[in-house]
Coordinates of C-alpha atoms in Angstrom, one line a residue:
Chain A
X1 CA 160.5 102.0 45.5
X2 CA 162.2 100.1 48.3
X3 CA 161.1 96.0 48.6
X4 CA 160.6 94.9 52.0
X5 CA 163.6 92.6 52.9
X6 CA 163.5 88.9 54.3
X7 CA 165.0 90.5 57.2
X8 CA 162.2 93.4 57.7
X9 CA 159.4 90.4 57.5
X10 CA 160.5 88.5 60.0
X11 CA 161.0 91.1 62.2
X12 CA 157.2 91.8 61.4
X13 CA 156.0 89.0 62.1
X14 CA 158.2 87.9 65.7
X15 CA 157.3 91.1 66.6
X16 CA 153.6 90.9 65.8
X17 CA 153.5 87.8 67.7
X18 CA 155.2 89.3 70.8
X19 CA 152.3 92.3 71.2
X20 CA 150.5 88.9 70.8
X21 CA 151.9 87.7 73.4
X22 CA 151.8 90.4 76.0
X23 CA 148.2 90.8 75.0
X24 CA 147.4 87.3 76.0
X25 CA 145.8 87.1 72.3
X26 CA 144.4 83.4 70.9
X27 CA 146.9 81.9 68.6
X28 CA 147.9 84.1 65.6
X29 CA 149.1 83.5 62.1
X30 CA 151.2 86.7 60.4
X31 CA 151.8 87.2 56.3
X32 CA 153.7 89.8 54.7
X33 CA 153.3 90.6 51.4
X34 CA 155.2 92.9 48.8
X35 CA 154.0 95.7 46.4
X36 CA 152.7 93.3 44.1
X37 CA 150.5 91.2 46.3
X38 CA 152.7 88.4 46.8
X39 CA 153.9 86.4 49.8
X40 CA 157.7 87.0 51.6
X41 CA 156.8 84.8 54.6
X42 CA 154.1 84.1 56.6
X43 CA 154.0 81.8 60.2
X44 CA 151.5 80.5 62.1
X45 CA 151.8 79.7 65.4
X46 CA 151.2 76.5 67.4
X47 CA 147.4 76.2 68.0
X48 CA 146.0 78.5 65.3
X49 CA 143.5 77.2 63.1
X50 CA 144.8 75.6 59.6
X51 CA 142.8 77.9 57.8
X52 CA 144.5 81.2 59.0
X53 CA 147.3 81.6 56.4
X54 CA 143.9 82.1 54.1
X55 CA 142.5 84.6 56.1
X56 CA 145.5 86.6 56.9
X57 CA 146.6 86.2 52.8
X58 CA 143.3 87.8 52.6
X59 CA 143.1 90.9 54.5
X60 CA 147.2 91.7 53.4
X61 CA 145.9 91.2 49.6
X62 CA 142.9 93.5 49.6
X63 CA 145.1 96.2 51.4
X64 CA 148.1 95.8 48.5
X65 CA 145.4 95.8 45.7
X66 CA 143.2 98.2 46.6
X67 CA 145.6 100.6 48.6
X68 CA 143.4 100.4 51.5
X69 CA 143.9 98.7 55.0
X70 CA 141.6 96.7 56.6
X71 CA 139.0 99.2 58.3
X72 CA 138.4 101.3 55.4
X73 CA 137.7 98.3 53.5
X74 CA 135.3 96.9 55.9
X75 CA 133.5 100.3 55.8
X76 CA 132.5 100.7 52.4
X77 CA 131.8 96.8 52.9
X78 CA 129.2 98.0 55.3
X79 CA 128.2 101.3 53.3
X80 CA 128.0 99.2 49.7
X81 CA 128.0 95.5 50.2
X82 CA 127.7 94.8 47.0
X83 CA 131.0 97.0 45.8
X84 CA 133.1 94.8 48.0
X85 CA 131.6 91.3 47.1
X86 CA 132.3 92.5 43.1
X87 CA 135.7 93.7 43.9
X88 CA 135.8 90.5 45.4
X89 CA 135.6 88.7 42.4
X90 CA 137.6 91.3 40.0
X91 CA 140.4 90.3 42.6
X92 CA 139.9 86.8 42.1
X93 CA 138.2 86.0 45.4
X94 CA 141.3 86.9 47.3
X95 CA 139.1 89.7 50.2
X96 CA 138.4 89.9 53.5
X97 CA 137.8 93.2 54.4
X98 CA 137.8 93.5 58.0
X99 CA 140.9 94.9 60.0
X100 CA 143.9 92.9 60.6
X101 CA 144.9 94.0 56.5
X102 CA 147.4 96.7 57.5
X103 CA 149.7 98.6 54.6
X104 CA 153.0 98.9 55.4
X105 CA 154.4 102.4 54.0
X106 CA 157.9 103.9 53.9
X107 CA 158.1 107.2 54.9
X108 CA 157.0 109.2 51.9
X109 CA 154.2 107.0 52.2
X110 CA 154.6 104.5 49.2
X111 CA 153.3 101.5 50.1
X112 CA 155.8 98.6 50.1
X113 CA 153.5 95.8 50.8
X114 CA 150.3 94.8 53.8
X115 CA 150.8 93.0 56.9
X116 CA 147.8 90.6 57.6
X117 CA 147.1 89.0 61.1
X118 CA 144.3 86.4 61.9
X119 CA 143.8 84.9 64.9
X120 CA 142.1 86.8 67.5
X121 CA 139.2 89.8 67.3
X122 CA 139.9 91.9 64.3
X123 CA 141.2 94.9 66.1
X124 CA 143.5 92.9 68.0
X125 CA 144.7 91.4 65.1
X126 CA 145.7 94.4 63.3
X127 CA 147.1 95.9 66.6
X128 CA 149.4 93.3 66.0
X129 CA 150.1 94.2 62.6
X130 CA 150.9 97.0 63.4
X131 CA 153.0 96.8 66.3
X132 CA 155.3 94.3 64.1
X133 CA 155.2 97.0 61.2
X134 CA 156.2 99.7 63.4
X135 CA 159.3 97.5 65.1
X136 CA 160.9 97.3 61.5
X137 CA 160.7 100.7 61.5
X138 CA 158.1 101.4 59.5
X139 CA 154.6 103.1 59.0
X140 CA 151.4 101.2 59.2
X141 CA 148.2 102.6 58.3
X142 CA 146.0 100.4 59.8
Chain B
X1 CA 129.3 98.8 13.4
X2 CA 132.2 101.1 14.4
X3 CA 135.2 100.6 16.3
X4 CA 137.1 102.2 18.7
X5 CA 140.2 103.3 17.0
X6 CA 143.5 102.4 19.1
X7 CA 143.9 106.1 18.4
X8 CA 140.3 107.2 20.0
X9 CA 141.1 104.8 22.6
X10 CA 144.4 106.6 23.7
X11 CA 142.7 110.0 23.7
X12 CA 139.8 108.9 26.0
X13 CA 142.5 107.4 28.8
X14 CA 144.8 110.7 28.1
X15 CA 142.1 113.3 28.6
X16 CA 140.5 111.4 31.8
X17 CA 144.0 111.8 33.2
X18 CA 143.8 115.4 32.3
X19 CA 140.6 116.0 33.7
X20 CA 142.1 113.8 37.2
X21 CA 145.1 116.0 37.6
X22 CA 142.6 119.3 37.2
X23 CA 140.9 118.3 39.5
X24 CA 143.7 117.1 41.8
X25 CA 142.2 113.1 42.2
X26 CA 144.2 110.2 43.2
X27 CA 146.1 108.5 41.2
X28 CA 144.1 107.0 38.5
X29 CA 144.1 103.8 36.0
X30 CA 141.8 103.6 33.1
X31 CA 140.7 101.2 30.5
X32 CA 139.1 100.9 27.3
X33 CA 137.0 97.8 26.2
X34 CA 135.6 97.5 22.6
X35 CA 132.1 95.9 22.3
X36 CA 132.8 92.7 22.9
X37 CA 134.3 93.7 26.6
X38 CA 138.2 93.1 25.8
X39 CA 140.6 95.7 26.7
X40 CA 141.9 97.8 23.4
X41 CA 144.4 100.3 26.0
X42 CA 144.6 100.3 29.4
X43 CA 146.9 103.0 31.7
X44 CA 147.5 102.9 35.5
X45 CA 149.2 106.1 36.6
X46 CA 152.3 106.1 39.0
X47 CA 151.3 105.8 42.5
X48 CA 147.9 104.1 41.9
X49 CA 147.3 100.9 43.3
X50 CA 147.8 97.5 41.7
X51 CA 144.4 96.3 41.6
X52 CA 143.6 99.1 39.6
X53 CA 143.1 97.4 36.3
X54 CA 140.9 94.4 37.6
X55 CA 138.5 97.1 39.1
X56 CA 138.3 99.5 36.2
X57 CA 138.0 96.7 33.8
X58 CA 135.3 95.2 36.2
X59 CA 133.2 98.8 35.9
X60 CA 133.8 98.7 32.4
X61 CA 133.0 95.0 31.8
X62 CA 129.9 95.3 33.4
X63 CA 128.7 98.4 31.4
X64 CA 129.4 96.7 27.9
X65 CA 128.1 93.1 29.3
X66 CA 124.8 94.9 30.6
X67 CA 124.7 97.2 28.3
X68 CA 124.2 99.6 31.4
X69 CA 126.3 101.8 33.0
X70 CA 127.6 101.9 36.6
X71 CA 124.7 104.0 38.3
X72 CA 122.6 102.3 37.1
X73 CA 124.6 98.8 38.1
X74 CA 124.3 100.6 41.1
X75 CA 120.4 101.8 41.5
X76 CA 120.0 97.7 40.4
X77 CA 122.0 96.5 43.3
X78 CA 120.0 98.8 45.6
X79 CA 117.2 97.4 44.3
X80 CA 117.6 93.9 44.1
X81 CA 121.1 93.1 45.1
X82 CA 120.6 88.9 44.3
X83 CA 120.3 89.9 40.4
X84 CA 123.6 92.0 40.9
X85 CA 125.2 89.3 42.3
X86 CA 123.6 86.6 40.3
X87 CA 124.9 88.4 37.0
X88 CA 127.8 88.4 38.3
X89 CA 128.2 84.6 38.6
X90 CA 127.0 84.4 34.7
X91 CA 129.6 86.9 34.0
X92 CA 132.3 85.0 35.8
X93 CA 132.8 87.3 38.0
X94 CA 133.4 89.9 36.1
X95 CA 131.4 93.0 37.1
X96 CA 132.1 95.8 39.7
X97 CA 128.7 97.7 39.6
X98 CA 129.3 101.5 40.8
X99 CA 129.8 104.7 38.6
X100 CA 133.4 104.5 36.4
X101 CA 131.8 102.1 34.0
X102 CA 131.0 104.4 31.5
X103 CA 129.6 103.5 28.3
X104 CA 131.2 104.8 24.9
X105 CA 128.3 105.7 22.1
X106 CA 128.4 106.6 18.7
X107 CA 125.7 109.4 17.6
X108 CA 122.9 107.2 16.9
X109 CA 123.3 105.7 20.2
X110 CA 125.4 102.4 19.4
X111 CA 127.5 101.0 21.9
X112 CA 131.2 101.2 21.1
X113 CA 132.3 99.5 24.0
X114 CA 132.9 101.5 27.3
X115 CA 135.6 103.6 29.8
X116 CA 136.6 101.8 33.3
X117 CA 138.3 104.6 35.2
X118 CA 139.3 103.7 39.0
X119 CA 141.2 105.6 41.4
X120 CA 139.1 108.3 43.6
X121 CA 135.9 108.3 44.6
X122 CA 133.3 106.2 42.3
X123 CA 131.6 109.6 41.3
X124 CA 134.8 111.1 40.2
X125 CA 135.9 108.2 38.5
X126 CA 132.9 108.6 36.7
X127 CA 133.5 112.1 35.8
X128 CA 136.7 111.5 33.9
X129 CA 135.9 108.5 32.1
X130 CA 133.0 111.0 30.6
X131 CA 135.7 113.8 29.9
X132 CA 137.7 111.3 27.7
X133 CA 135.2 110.1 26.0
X134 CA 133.7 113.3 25.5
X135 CA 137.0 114.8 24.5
X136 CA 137.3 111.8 22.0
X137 CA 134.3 113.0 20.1
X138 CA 132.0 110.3 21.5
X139 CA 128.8 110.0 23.6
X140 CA 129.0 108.9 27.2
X141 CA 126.6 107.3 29.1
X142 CA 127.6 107.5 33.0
Chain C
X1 CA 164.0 98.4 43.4
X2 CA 163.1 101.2 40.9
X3 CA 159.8 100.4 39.2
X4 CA 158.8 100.7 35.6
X5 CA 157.1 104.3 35.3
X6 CA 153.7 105.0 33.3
X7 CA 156.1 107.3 31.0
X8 CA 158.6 104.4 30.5
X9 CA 155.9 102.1 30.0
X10 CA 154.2 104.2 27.0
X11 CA 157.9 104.0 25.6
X12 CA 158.0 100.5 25.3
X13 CA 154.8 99.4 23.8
X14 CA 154.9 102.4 21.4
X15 CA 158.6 101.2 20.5
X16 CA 157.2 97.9 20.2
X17 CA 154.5 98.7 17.6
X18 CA 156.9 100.9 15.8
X19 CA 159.3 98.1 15.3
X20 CA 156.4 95.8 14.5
X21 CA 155.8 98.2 11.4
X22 CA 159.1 98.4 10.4
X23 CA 159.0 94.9 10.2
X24 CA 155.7 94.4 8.5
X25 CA 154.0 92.1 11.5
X26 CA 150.4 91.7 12.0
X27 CA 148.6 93.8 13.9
X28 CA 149.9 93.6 18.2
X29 CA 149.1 93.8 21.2
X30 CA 151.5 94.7 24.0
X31 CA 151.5 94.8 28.4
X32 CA 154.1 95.9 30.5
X33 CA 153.4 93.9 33.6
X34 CA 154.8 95.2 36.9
X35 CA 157.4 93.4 39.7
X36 CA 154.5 91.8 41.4
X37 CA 152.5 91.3 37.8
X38 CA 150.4 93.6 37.7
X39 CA 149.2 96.0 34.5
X40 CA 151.1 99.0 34.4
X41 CA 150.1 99.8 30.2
X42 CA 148.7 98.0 27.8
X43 CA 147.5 98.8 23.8
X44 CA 146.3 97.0 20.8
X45 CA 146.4 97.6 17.7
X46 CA 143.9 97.8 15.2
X47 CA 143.2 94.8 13.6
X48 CA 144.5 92.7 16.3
X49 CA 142.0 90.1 17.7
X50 CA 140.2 90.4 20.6
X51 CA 142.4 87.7 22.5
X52 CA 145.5 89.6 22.4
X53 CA 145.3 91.3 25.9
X54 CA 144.7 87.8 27.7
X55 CA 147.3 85.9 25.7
X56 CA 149.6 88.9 25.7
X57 CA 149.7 89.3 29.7
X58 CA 149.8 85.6 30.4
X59 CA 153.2 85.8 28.2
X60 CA 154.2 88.6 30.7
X61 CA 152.7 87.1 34.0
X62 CA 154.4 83.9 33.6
X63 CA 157.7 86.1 33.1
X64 CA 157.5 87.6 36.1
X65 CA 156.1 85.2 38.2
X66 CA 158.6 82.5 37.5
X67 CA 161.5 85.1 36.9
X68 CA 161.9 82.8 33.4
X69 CA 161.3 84.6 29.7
X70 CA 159.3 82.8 27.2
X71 CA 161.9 81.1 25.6
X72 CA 163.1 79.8 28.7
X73 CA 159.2 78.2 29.5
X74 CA 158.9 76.9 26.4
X75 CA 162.3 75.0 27.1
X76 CA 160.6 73.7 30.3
X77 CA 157.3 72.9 28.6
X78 CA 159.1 71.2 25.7
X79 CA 161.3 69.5 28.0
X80 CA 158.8 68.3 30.4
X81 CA 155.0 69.3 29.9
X82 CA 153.3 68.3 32.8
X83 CA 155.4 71.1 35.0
X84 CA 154.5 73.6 33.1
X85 CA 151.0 72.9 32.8
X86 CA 151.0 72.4 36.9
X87 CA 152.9 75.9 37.1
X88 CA 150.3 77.2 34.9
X89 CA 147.6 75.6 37.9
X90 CA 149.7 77.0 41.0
X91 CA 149.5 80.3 39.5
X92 CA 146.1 80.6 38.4
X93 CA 146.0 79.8 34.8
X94 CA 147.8 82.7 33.7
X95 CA 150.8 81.5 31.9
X96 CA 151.6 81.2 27.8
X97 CA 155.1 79.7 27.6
X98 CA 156.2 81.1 24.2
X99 CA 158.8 83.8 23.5
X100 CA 157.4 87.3 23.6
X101 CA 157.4 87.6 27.4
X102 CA 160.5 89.1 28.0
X103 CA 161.4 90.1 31.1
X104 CA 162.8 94.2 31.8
X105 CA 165.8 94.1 34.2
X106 CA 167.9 97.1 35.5
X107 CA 171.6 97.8 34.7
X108 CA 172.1 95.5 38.0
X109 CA 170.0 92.8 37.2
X110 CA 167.0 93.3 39.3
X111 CA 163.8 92.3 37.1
X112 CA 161.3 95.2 37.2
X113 CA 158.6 93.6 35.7
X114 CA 157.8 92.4 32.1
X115 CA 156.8 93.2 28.6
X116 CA 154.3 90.9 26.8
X117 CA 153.9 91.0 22.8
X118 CA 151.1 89.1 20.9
X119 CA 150.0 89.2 17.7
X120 CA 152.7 87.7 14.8
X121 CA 154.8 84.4 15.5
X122 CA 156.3 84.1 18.7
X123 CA 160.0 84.9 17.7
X124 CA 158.8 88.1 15.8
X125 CA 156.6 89.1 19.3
X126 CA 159.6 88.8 21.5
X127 CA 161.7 91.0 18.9
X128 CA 159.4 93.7 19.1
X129 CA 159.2 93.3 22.8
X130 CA 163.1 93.4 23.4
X131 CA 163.3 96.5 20.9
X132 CA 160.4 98.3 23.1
X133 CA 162.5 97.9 26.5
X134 CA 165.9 98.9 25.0
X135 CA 164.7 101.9 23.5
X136 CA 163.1 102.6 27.0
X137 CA 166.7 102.4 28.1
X138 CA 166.6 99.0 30.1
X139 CA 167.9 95.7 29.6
X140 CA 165.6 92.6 28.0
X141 CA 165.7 89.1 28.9
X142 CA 163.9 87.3 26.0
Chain D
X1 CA 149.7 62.4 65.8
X2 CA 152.5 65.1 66.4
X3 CA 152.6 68.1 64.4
X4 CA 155.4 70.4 63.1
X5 CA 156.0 73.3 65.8
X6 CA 156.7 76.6 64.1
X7 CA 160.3 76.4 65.9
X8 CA 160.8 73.0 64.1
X9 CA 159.0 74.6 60.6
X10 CA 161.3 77.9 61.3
X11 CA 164.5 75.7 61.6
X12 CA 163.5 73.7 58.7
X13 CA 163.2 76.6 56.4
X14 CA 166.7 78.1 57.9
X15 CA 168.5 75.6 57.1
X16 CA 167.2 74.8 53.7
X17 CA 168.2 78.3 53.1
X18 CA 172.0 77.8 54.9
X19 CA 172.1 74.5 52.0
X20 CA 171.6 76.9 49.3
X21 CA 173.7 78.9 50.3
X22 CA 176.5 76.9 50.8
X23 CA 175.9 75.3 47.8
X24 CA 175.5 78.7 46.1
X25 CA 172.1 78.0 44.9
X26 CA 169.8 81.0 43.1
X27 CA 167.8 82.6 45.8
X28 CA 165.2 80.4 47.3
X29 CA 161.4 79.8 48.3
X30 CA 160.7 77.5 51.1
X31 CA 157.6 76.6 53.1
X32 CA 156.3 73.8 55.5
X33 CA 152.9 72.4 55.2
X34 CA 151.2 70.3 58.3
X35 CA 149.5 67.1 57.7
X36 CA 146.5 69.0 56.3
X37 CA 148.3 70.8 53.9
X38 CA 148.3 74.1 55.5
X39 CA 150.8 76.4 55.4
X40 CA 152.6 76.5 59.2
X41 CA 155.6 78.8 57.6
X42 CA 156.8 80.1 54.5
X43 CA 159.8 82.4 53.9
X44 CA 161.1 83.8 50.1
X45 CA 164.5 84.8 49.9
X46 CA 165.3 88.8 48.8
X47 CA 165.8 88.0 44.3
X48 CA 163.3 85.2 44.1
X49 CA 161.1 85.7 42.0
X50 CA 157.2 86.6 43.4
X51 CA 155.7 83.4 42.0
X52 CA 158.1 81.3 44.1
X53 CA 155.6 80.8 46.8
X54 CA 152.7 79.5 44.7
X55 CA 155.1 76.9 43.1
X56 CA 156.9 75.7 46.7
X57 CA 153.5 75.3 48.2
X58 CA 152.2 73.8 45.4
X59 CA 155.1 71.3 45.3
X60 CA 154.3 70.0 48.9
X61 CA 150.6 70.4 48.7
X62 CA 150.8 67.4 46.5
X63 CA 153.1 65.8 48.3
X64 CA 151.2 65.6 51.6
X65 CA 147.9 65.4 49.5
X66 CA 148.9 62.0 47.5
X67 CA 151.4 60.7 50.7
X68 CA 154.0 60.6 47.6
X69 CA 156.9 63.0 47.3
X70 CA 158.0 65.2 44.0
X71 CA 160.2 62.1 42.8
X72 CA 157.7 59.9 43.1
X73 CA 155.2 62.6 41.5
X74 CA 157.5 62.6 38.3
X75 CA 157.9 59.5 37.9
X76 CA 154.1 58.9 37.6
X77 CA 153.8 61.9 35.8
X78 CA 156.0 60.6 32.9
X79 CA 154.4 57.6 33.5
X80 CA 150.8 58.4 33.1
X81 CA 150.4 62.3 32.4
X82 CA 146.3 61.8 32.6
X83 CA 146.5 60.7 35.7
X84 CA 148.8 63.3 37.3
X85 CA 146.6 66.0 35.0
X86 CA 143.1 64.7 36.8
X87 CA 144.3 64.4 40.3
X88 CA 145.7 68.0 39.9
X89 CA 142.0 68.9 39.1
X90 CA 140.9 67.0 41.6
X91 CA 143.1 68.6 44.1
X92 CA 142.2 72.2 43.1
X93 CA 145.2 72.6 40.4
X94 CA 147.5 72.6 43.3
X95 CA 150.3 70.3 42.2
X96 CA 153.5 70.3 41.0
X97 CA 154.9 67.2 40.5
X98 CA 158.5 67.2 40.5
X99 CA 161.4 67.1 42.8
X100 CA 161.6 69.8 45.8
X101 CA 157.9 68.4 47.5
X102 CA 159.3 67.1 49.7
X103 CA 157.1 64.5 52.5
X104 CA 158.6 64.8 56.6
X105 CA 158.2 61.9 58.5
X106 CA 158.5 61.0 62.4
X107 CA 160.2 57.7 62.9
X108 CA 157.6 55.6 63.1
X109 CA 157.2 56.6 59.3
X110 CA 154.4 58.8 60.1
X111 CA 153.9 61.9 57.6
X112 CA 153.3 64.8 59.8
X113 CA 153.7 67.1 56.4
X114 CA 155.6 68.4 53.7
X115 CA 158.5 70.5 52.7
X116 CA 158.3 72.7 49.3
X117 CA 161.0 74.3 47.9
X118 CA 161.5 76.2 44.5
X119 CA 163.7 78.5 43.0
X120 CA 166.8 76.2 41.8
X121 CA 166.6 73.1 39.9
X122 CA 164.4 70.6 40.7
X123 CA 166.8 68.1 42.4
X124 CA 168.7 71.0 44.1
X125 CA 165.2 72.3 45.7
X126 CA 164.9 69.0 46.9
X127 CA 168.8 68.5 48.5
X128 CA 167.4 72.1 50.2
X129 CA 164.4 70.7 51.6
X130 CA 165.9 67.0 52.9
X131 CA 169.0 69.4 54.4
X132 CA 166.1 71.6 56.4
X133 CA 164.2 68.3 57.0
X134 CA 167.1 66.5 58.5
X135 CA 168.7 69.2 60.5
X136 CA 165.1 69.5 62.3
X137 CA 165.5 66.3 63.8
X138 CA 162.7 64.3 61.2
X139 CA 163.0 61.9 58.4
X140 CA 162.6 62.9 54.8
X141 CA 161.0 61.3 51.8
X142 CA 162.5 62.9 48.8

């Protein structure tokens, strides 16, 4: 399996924050994480709320764990709250299911690792994702 | 009270992989708890994701904790999702109540401990945690 | 980075309990912990207590999470207690810092995840975790 | 009271990382925290090892938490391990008390957040972080 480099992050995130940007999107924070869950880097830019690392940590981590982005997790949320909110805490409190949790997939589609925007409206956010995902050239299933 | 032999245990996680591949699921993990609710083998396949083994322990935790199995977790979430969640919180957090907890009985209907299978749809989860246990001479209760 | 396959994975811990019977140990328990640390395998023996998978993965976890073996945390937490025991907050509790975590590396180097042995006295858990990764064909850092 | 721009927090973290490796450091973990002890940037270099983050963060956390950097952490920390112990569960057990928390200052003396860096020794995580500090224009408390 390939790692996502240092490099390929911060290409993510600059150019997550550039669709930003050109949006005209509120203040955004960006995280990517590996395979495993775990932060490569992460910025927030100036303006956004202190809390958005959190909430960006968030929606990346339920995507790596559970293999699914952001809008399929807020689904079943909707179809079986309760399957979420005990997932929730098998995961060590560490959700939240709403898009803006994007994977980020080679192109055999292993998943490397999630992109996970905050910041704005949730489908904005993981527009973002996934504009960054797809500058680094690769997939995003959103 | 009988145990579940590291031997039995093996079977149950090989032959719900079996019965996965048959019938062409995802990727799969499964785990074995004894009747105390700690893990005796535990197996995530390649490819499956790595929150796997918190939400098949989860199913299965809940099953032995309960003493219920995931539907009917499930029907008692329905019903009255503040005990569900309230549990939960006793339990530490512990419980993931849809089918794939699977409870593991001897022939005069003792609890042995129970099968956590995660990977495909909670149904089919369910499905092959009952075909290993089945296939390891034991009663399942799904 | 290649990962550790389920296949590979059965190697080691069955390795690992074979050499534990060679050398007359008590009964084991043994994890192989991904690159992000996360449960790829895990099996205890009969007779082993019910502990063994929590004590057993923390051995592993902390492995792989500091990118130190056990020998090399119990250095640390010999040498100055109060970092470990903050490590062990930053990272959720889920650190033992006694040999028989031992990390699995590739011919280059690269940590692929780790192996986590409980069960005996430290020394003679990290022996039959370093015996379970070489005869897996990969190179063990105890 | 100013706050660290992500260009400042981005240079910081570059040139911690140009320290390291002029000084041919082991691959690094570095992040900047505001005056809140948020997270403004974080980057982990390609061979750290995945727990890296939780440890830098937690090394500044304290340090912008308690207005006293890793040195000065220690040194209570040998001093009085109890107290160290119970602010660490005060704080959430998100300390680590040793060099590489690093606290940046404006020069009035004001502490607009903190630096942490892990992945070397403690006093060359520190150098790292003063290096990153410096070269962004602010003071640092080591």
């Amino acid at each position: 399996m390939a790692v996502i480099s240092l490099r390929r992050a911060r290409t993510m995130i600059r150019k997550a924050f550039e669709h930003a940007r050109g949006e005209e999107l509120k203040p955004m924070a960006a995280v990517v994480l590996d395979a495993g869950g775990n932060p490569i880097a992460f910025e927030r830019e100036d303006g956004a709320s202190p809390g958005r690392f959190d909430i960006a940590r968030a929606k990346a981590y339920g995507a790596v764990m559970l293999g699914m982005p952001g809008s399929a997790q807020m689904a079943r949320a909707e179809a079986q709250a309760y399957f979420i909110a005990c997932a929730n805490g098998a995961l060590g409190g560490g959700l939240v299911p709403v898009p803006g949790g994007v994977l980020v997939k080679d192109s055999k589609g292993v998943v490397l690792g999630a992109v996970g925007v905050s910041g704005d409206a949730s489908d904005n956010d993981a527009a973002a994702a996934k504009a960054g995902i797809e500058a680094a050239g690769l997939a995003a299933e959103v």
